[in-house]
Coordinates of C-alpha atoms and ligand atoms in Angstrom, one line a residue:
M198 CA -26.9 3.3 -14.1
T199 CA -26.2 -0.5 -14.3
K200 CA -25.5 0.0 -18.0
H201 CA -22.8 2.6 -17.1
I202 CA -21.4 0.5 -14.3
D203 CA -21.0 -2.4 -16.7
E204 CA -19.4 -0.1 -19.2
A205 CA -16.9 1.1 -16.5
Y206 CA -16.0 -2.5 -15.8
R207 CA -15.6 -3.2 -19.5
I208 CA -13.2 -0.3 -20.0
L209 CA -11.0 -1.3 -17.1
A210 CA -10.9 -4.9 -18.4
A211 CA -10.2 -3.7 -22.0
N212 CA -7.3 -1.5 -20.8
D213 CA -5.7 -4.3 -18.7
R214 CA -2.3 -5.2 -20.0
G215 CA -1.5 -7.9 -17.4
G216 CA -2.0 -6.6 -13.9
Y217 CA -1.7 -3.0 -14.8
T218 CA -4.1 -0.7 -16.7
V219 CA -3.2 1.7 -19.5
P220 CA -5.0 5.1 -19.3
T221 CA -6.4 4.5 -22.8
D222 CA -5.4 2.5 -25.8
R223 CA -2.9 4.0 -28.2
L224 CA -2.7 7.6 -26.9
Y225 CA -1.3 6.4 -23.5
P226 CA -0.1 2.8 -24.1
F227 CA 1.9 2.3 -20.8
Q228 CA 1.4 2.4 -17.0
W229 CA 1.0 5.9 -15.7
N230 CA 1.6 6.6 -12.0
W231 CA -1.3 8.6 -10.7
D232 CA -3.7 7.1 -13.2
S233 CA -2.9 3.7 -11.6
A234 CA -3.6 5.0 -8.1
F235 CA -7.1 6.2 -9.1
V236 CA -7.7 2.9 -11.0
A237 CA -6.7 0.9 -8.0
M238 CA -9.4 2.7 -6.0
G239 CA -11.8 1.9 -8.8
F240 CA -10.9 -1.8 -8.6
A241 CA -11.2 -1.7 -4.8
T242 CA -15.0 -1.3 -5.3
Y243 CA -15.2 -4.8 -6.8
D244 CA -11.9 -6.7 -7.1
I245 CA -9.5 -6.1 -4.3
S246 CA -6.8 -8.5 -5.4
R247 CA -6.7 -6.7 -8.7
A248 CA -6.5 -3.3 -6.9
Y249 CA -3.4 -4.5 -5.0
R250 CA -1.9 -5.8 -8.3
E251 CA -2.2 -2.4 -10.0
L252 CA -0.1 -0.8 -7.2
E253 CA 2.4 -3.8 -7.1
R254 CA 3.0 -3.4 -10.9
L255 CA 3.5 0.3 -10.5
I256 CA 6.3 -0.1 -7.9
E257 CA 8.2 -2.5 -10.2
G258 CA 9.3 0.8 -11.8
Q259 CA 10.4 2.4 -8.4
W260 CA 14.0 3.7 -8.5
A261 CA 16.7 3.0 -5.9
T262 CA 16.3 6.7 -4.9
G263 CA 12.7 6.0 -3.9
M264 CA 11.1 7.9 -6.8
I265 CA 8.2 6.2 -8.5
P266 CA 8.3 7.4 -12.1
H267 CA 5.5 8.9 -14.0
I268 CA 5.5 6.2 -16.7
V269 CA 6.6 2.5 -16.5
F270 CA 7.2 1.1 -20.0
H271 CA 6.4 -2.5 -19.3
Q272 CA 6.2 -3.4 -23.0
P273 CA 7.3 -1.5 -26.1
S274 CA 4.8 0.6 -28.1
D275 CA 5.3 2.9 -31.1
T276 CA 2.2 4.9 -30.6
Y277 CA 3.7 7.3 -27.9
F278 CA 6.4 9.9 -27.8
P279 CA 8.7 10.4 -25.8
G280 CA 9.6 6.7 -25.3
P281 CA 12.5 5.1 -23.3
D282 CA 15.1 6.1 -25.9
V283 CA 14.4 9.8 -25.2
W284 CA 14.3 9.4 -21.4
R285 CA 17.6 7.5 -21.2
T286 CA 17.1 6.5 -17.6
N287 CA 18.9 3.1 -17.6
H288 CA 16.3 1.5 -15.3
S289 CA 16.0 -2.3 -15.6
I290 CA 12.3 -1.9 -16.5
P291 CA 12.4 1.2 -18.7
T292 CA 10.7 4.2 -17.1
S293 CA 10.5 7.9 -17.6
G294 CA 12.8 10.1 -15.3
I295 CA 10.2 12.3 -13.7
T296 CA 7.4 11.6 -11.3
Q297 CA 3.7 12.4 -10.8
P298 CA 1.3 13.4 -8.0
P299 CA 1.6 10.9 -5.1
V300 CA -1.9 9.6 -5.0
F301 CA -0.4 6.2 -4.2
G302 CA -0.6 6.5 -0.4
I303 CA -4.3 7.6 -0.7
A304 CA -5.1 4.6 -2.9
L305 CA -3.2 2.2 -0.6
R306 CA -5.3 3.1 2.4
V307 CA -8.5 2.7 0.4
V308 CA -7.4 -0.7 -0.9
H309 CA -6.2 -1.8 2.6
E310 CA -9.4 -0.9 4.3
A311 CA -11.5 -2.6 1.6
A312 CA -9.3 -5.7 2.0
L313 CA -9.8 -5.7 5.8
K314 CA -13.6 -5.3 5.4
A315 CA -13.7 -8.2 2.9
G316 CA -11.2 -10.5 4.6
T317 CA -9.0 -10.7 1.5
D318 CA -6.2 -13.3 1.6
N319 CA -2.7 -12.0 2.2
A320 CA -3.9 -8.4 2.7
A321 CA -1.6 -7.5 5.6
A322 CA 1.5 -8.7 3.7
R323 CA 0.5 -7.0 0.5
T324 CA -0.2 -3.8 2.3
L325 CA 3.0 -3.9 4.2
A326 CA 5.2 -4.2 1.1
L327 CA 3.3 -1.4 -0.6
F328 CA 3.5 0.7 2.5
H329 CA 7.3 0.5 2.5
A330 CA 7.4 1.5 -1.2
G331 CA 5.1 4.5 -0.4
L332 CA 7.3 5.6 2.6
R333 CA 10.4 5.5 0.5
W334 CA 8.7 7.6 -2.1
H335 CA 7.6 10.2 0.5
R336 CA 11.2 10.3 1.8
W337 CA 12.4 11.0 -1.8
W338 CA 9.9 13.9 -2.1
Y339 CA 11.2 15.5 1.1
T340 CA 14.8 15.2 0.1
A341 CA 15.1 15.4 -3.7
R342 CA 12.2 17.9 -4.0
D343 CA 12.5 20.0 -0.9
P344 CA 16.2 20.0 -0.1
D345 CA 15.7 23.2 2.0
G346 CA 13.1 21.6 4.2
T347 CA 10.3 24.1 3.5
G348 CA 7.5 21.6 3.7
L349 CA 6.4 22.4 0.1
V350 CA 7.6 20.0 -2.6
A351 CA 8.8 21.2 -6.0
L352 CA 8.2 20.0 -9.6
L353 CA 10.9 20.1 -12.2
H354 CA 8.7 19.4 -15.2
P355 CA 5.1 20.5 -16.0
W356 CA 4.3 16.8 -16.6
E357 CA 5.1 16.0 -12.9
S358 CA 2.0 18.0 -11.9
G359 CA -0.4 15.7 -13.8
S360 CA -1.9 19.0 -15.1
D361 CA 0.6 19.0 -17.9
N362 CA -0.6 21.9 -19.9
S363 CA -1.9 24.2 -17.2
P364 CA -1.6 28.0 -17.6
A365 CA 0.1 27.8 -14.1
W366 CA 3.3 26.9 -15.9
D367 CA 3.3 29.5 -18.7
T368 CA 5.6 32.1 -17.1
A369 CA 8.1 29.6 -15.9
L370 CA 8.0 27.6 -19.1
A371 CA 8.6 30.7 -21.2
R372 CA 12.1 30.7 -19.6
V373 CA 12.9 27.2 -21.0
P374 CA 14.5 27.2 -24.4
T375 CA 12.8 25.6 -27.4
T376 CA 16.0 23.9 -28.6
T377 CA 16.3 20.2 -28.1
D378 CA 19.0 17.5 -28.6
T379 CA 16.3 15.0 -29.3
A380 CA 14.1 15.1 -32.5
V381 CA 10.6 15.9 -31.4
V382 CA 8.2 13.5 -33.2
R383 CA 4.8 14.0 -31.6
K384 CA 2.4 11.1 -31.7
D385 CA -0.4 12.6 -29.6
T386 CA -1.8 14.8 -32.4
G387 CA -2.2 11.7 -34.5
H388 CA -4.7 10.4 -32.0
V389 CA -6.7 13.5 -31.0
D390 CA -7.5 16.9 -32.4
A391 CA -4.4 19.2 -32.2
A392 CA -6.6 22.0 -30.9
M393 CA -7.1 20.0 -27.7
R394 CA -3.3 19.3 -27.2
P395 CA -0.3 21.5 -26.2
R396 CA 1.3 23.8 -28.7
D397 CA 4.4 22.6 -30.6
E398 CA 6.5 25.3 -29.1
D399 CA 5.6 24.1 -25.6
Y400 CA 6.3 20.5 -26.6
R401 CA 9.8 21.5 -27.5
R402 CA 10.3 23.0 -24.1
F403 CA 9.0 19.9 -22.4
I404 CA 11.7 17.9 -24.3
H405 CA 14.4 20.5 -23.6
L406 CA 13.8 19.8 -19.9
V407 CA 14.1 16.0 -20.5
D408 CA 17.4 16.5 -22.4
T409 CA 18.7 18.7 -19.5
Y410 CA 18.0 16.1 -16.9
A411 CA 19.3 13.2 -19.0
A412 CA 22.5 15.2 -19.2
C413 CA 22.6 15.4 -15.4
G414 CA 22.4 11.6 -15.3
W415 CA 19.0 12.0 -13.5
D416 CA 20.9 12.9 -10.4
P417 CA 18.4 14.9 -8.2
V418 CA 21.1 17.3 -6.8
R419 CA 22.5 18.2 -10.2
Q420 CA 19.0 18.6 -11.6
W421 CA 18.0 20.9 -8.8
E422 CA 21.0 23.2 -9.5
K423 CA 20.7 23.2 -13.3
T424 CA 17.0 23.5 -13.9
P425 CA 15.3 26.6 -15.3
F426 CA 11.9 25.2 -14.1
K427 CA 11.3 24.7 -10.4
I428 CA 7.9 25.2 -8.8
A429 CA 6.8 24.6 -5.2
E430 CA 3.4 23.4 -6.1
V431 CA 0.2 23.3 -4.0
Q432 CA -1.8 20.6 -5.9
T433 CA 1.1 18.1 -5.5
T434 CA 1.9 19.2 -2.0
G435 CA -1.8 18.9 -1.0
I436 CA -1.9 15.4 -2.4
L437 CA 1.4 14.5 -0.7
L438 CA 0.0 15.6 2.7
K439 CA -3.2 13.6 2.3
A440 CA -1.2 10.6 1.2
G441 CA 1.2 11.2 4.1
E442 CA -1.8 11.2 6.5
D443 CA -3.1 7.9 5.0
L444 CA 0.4 6.3 5.2
E445 CA 0.7 7.4 8.8
Y446 CA -2.7 5.8 9.5
I447 CA -1.6 2.6 7.9
A448 CA 1.7 2.6 9.9
K449 CA -0.2 3.0 13.1
S450 CA -2.7 0.3 12.2
L451 CA 0.3 -2.1 11.5
G452 CA 2.1 -1.1 14.7
L453 CA 5.0 0.6 12.9
T454 CA 5.6 3.3 15.5
A455 CA 8.9 4.8 14.2
E456 CA 7.5 5.0 10.6
A457 CA 4.3 6.6 11.9
E458 CA 6.3 9.2 13.8
E459 CA 8.5 10.0 10.8
L460 CA 5.4 10.5 8.6
S461 CA 3.8 12.6 11.3
R462 CA 6.8 15.0 11.3
Y463 CA 6.6 15.3 7.5
N464 CA 2.9 15.9 7.7
D465 CA 3.1 18.6 10.4
L466 CA 5.8 20.5 8.5
T467 CA 3.8 20.4 5.3
R468 CA 0.5 21.3 7.0
G469 CA 2.0 24.7 8.1
A470 CA 3.7 25.4 4.8
L471 CA 0.6 24.7 2.8
L472 CA -1.6 26.9 5.0
A473 CA 0.9 29.8 4.4
Q474 CA 0.1 29.6 0.7
W475 CA -3.5 30.8 1.2
R476 CA -4.0 34.2 -0.4
P477 CA -7.1 36.0 1.1
A478 CA -7.3 38.4 -1.9
L479 CA -7.7 35.5 -4.3
S480 CA -9.7 33.1 -2.0
R481 CA -7.4 30.2 -3.0
F482 CA -3.9 28.7 -2.4
V483 CA -1.0 29.6 -4.8
S484 CA 2.2 27.9 -5.9
R485 CA 5.6 29.5 -5.9
D486 CA 8.1 29.8 -8.7
L487 CA 11.4 29.0 -7.0
V488 CA 13.5 30.5 -9.8
S489 CA 11.8 34.0 -9.7
G490 CA 10.7 33.7 -6.1
E491 CA 7.2 34.9 -7.1
D492 CA 3.7 33.6 -6.4
I493 CA 2.0 31.9 -9.4
D494 CA -1.4 33.5 -9.4
A495 CA -2.8 31.9 -12.6
P496 CA -6.3 30.9 -11.7
T497 CA -6.4 27.1 -11.8
Q498 CA -8.1 24.2 -9.9
A499 CA -4.8 23.6 -8.1
G500 CA -5.7 26.5 -5.8
F501 CA -8.5 24.4 -4.2
I502 CA -6.8 21.0 -4.0
P503 CA -5.3 21.6 -0.5
L504 CA -8.8 21.3 1.0
L505 CA -8.1 17.6 0.6
A506 CA -5.5 17.7 3.3
L507 CA -6.3 20.6 5.5
D508 CA -9.0 21.3 8.1
L509 CA -9.6 25.0 7.4
D510 CA -11.3 27.5 9.6
G511 CA -14.9 28.0 8.7
D512 CA -14.4 31.5 7.2
L513 CA -11.6 30.3 5.0
A514 CA -13.4 27.3 3.8
N515 CA -16.5 29.4 3.0
A516 CA -14.3 31.9 1.0
A517 CA -12.8 29.0 -1.0
V518 CA -16.3 27.6 -1.7
A519 CA -17.7 31.0 -2.7
E520 CA -14.9 31.3 -5.2
M521 CA -15.5 27.8 -6.5
K522 CA -19.1 28.6 -7.0
L523 CA -18.2 31.7 -9.0
W524 CA -16.1 29.6 -11.4
S525 CA -18.8 27.0 -11.7
R526 CA -21.6 29.5 -12.4
D527 CA -23.2 28.9 -15.9
M528 CA -21.0 25.9 -16.6
R529 CA -22.8 22.7 -17.9
V530 CA -20.1 20.6 -16.1
A531 CA -18.1 21.7 -13.1
F532 CA -15.2 22.0 -12.1
P533 CA -13.3 24.1 -14.7
T534 CA -9.5 23.6 -14.5
T535 CA -9.0 27.3 -15.4
K536 CA -11.2 30.2 -14.3
P537 CA -13.8 30.7 -17.0
F538 CA -13.2 33.8 -19.2
S539 CA -9.8 34.5 -17.6
E540 CA -7.0 35.3 -20.0
S541 CA -5.7 31.7 -20.4
W542 CA -9.1 30.0 -20.5
E543 CA -9.6 27.5 -23.3
P544 CA -12.5 25.2 -22.6
K545 CA -11.4 22.4 -25.0
R546 CA -7.6 22.5 -24.6
Y547 CA -6.5 20.1 -22.0
W548 CA -5.8 21.5 -18.5
R549 CA -6.8 25.0 -19.7
G550 CA -10.4 24.8 -18.8
P551 CA -11.9 21.3 -19.1
A552 CA -13.4 19.4 -16.2
W553 CA -11.7 16.1 -15.2
A554 CA -13.5 13.5 -13.2
I555 CA -10.4 12.7 -11.1
I556 CA -9.9 16.3 -10.2
N557 CA -13.5 16.5 -9.2
W558 CA -13.0 13.4 -7.1
L559 CA -10.2 15.1 -5.1
L560 CA -12.2 18.3 -4.8
I561 CA -15.3 16.4 -3.5
D562 CA -13.2 14.7 -0.9
G563 CA -11.7 18.1 0.1
L564 CA -15.2 19.7 0.3
N565 CA -16.6 16.9 2.4
R566 CA -13.6 17.1 4.8
N567 CA -14.2 20.9 5.2
N568 CA -18.0 20.5 5.9
Q569 CA -19.2 21.7 2.6
P570 CA -21.6 18.9 1.7
D571 CA -23.8 20.9 -0.7
M572 CA -21.0 21.9 -3.0
A573 CA -19.5 18.4 -2.8
E574 CA -22.8 16.8 -3.8
A575 CA -23.4 19.3 -6.6
L576 CA -20.0 18.4 -8.0
R577 CA -20.5 14.7 -7.6
V578 CA -23.8 14.8 -9.5
S579 CA -22.4 17.0 -12.2
T580 CA -19.5 14.6 -12.8
I581 CA -21.8 11.5 -12.9
N582 CA -24.2 13.2 -15.2
A583 CA -21.4 14.3 -17.6
I584 CA -20.1 10.7 -17.8
E585 CA -23.6 9.2 -18.3
A586 CA -24.4 11.7 -21.1
E587 CA -21.1 11.5 -22.9
G588 CA -19.3 8.4 -21.9
F589 CA -15.9 7.8 -20.2
A590 CA -14.0 10.6 -21.9
E591 CA -10.6 11.8 -20.8
Y592 CA -12.2 15.2 -19.8
F593 CA -15.3 17.4 -20.5
D594 CA -15.8 20.8 -22.1
P595 CA -17.4 22.6 -19.1
T596 CA -19.4 25.0 -21.4
T597 CA -21.0 22.3 -23.6
G598 CA -20.5 19.1 -21.6
D599 CA -18.9 17.5 -24.6
G600 CA -16.6 14.6 -23.9
C601 CA -13.1 15.4 -25.2
G602 CA -9.5 14.0 -25.6
G603 CA -9.1 10.2 -25.5
L604 CA -12.2 7.9 -25.0
G605 CA -12.6 4.7 -23.0
F606 CA -10.5 6.3 -20.3
S607 CA -9.6 4.2 -17.3
W608 CA -9.5 6.8 -14.6
T609 CA -12.9 8.2 -15.7
A610 CA -14.3 4.7 -15.3
A611 CA -12.6 4.4 -11.8
A612 CA -13.9 7.9 -10.8
Y613 CA -17.5 6.9 -11.8
L614 CA -17.4 3.7 -9.7
N615 CA -16.0 5.6 -6.8
L616 CA -18.4 8.5 -7.0
L617 CA -21.4 6.2 -7.2
Q618 CA -20.2 4.5 -4.0
T619 CA -19.6 7.8 -2.2
G620 CA -23.2 8.7 -2.8
Q621 CA -24.4 5.5 -1.2
A622 CA -22.3 6.0 1.9
Ligands
GLC873 C1 -2.0 13.3 -19.6 C2 -2.4 14.0 -18.3 C3 -1.8 13.2 -17.1 C4 -2.1 11.8 -17.2 C5 -1.8 11.2 -18.6 C6 -2.4 9.8 -18.7 O1 -0.6 13.4 -19.8 O2 -2.1 15.3 -18.3 O3 -2.2 13.8 -15.9 O4 -1.5 11.0 -16.2 O5 -2.3 12.0 -19.6 O6 -3.7 9.7 -18.5

């Protein structure tokens, strides 16, 4: 165990580029939004000042609109496509133009509480500045990505989900043309096996959407009107609600009454909306395609992420867990990101089957919240064992346990440190 803890520290140090951490060398050479939030929680287990720094560097990329972009390009690199020239966002620190799941507020509470416990210098001031950035981002979600006030927030690009290549996007993505204004020069398949990465055709669709939004000048109102891809999504909304609860908690603890009330209103709205996405016949939550108006019933891990933010009735929680057990049966490593042996199941292609330590982390928290300690513990042990057997891989083939994708991965190291700590609690 100590050997693996040291290796986790070593990976986080090796991926440090000056106060921020790249997900892994070469394949992802910049600062990624939700990766950094997980990494900050990893740092909070042993270096609180560095944990704050990770979040502070991330918000250097925050837009005037409040959006925190999915990539901040602090320094140039030629090992990644699409770079700043494709995004054309005109931000003073170059950034992408889309966002990623708002784990930020969850991370801020973890870092803040660790700082209070340890008596870290300047903790209150550092938390306060980050809290305001987080609040501005939540306001952006509720205006730009839910203009009709439904309580569910929408994604305009598959990459905003963090589950970039999930079968949940297949139907909506098929409507997006494969034509692009930008030449598509993939770099990812030079770093890892193409069989683990998205298909070329889908990559052209991803870039078509970037071209479309760049032509809208990245104006959220124009993007909302123009886009062929608009999904009210339960994984992101579940994370937003949990982060909203954590920001509300911080606001109260800092005596920010008006801010706490504002967050409480958002959270109440979303709690009801998310619960309404439960489908008893499927024993999970589903997202909605806002262009077709239909449920997206592709079986993916996203259907269980709302447990993170909801206190479900016992029957409902038991039904979700029974379904999760069914998916995990006979797997060497849980939890598969697509239901095993379903039509779109591919155990090695990313987000179409593999198990990810950070997804497990969110699921474990959701299971514990909903009084499911056995399943939570089984998942925790499964994740730790996979990492100790195969190293800090980007993700794991659930059928063989093989570590896949990029290696020396920051968020896998952070998840390991966090999951070990949860076990000691
Ligand atoms: C991939 C993942 C995304 C992650 C990024 C960096 O694009 O799909 O969730 O943030 O890699 O690790």
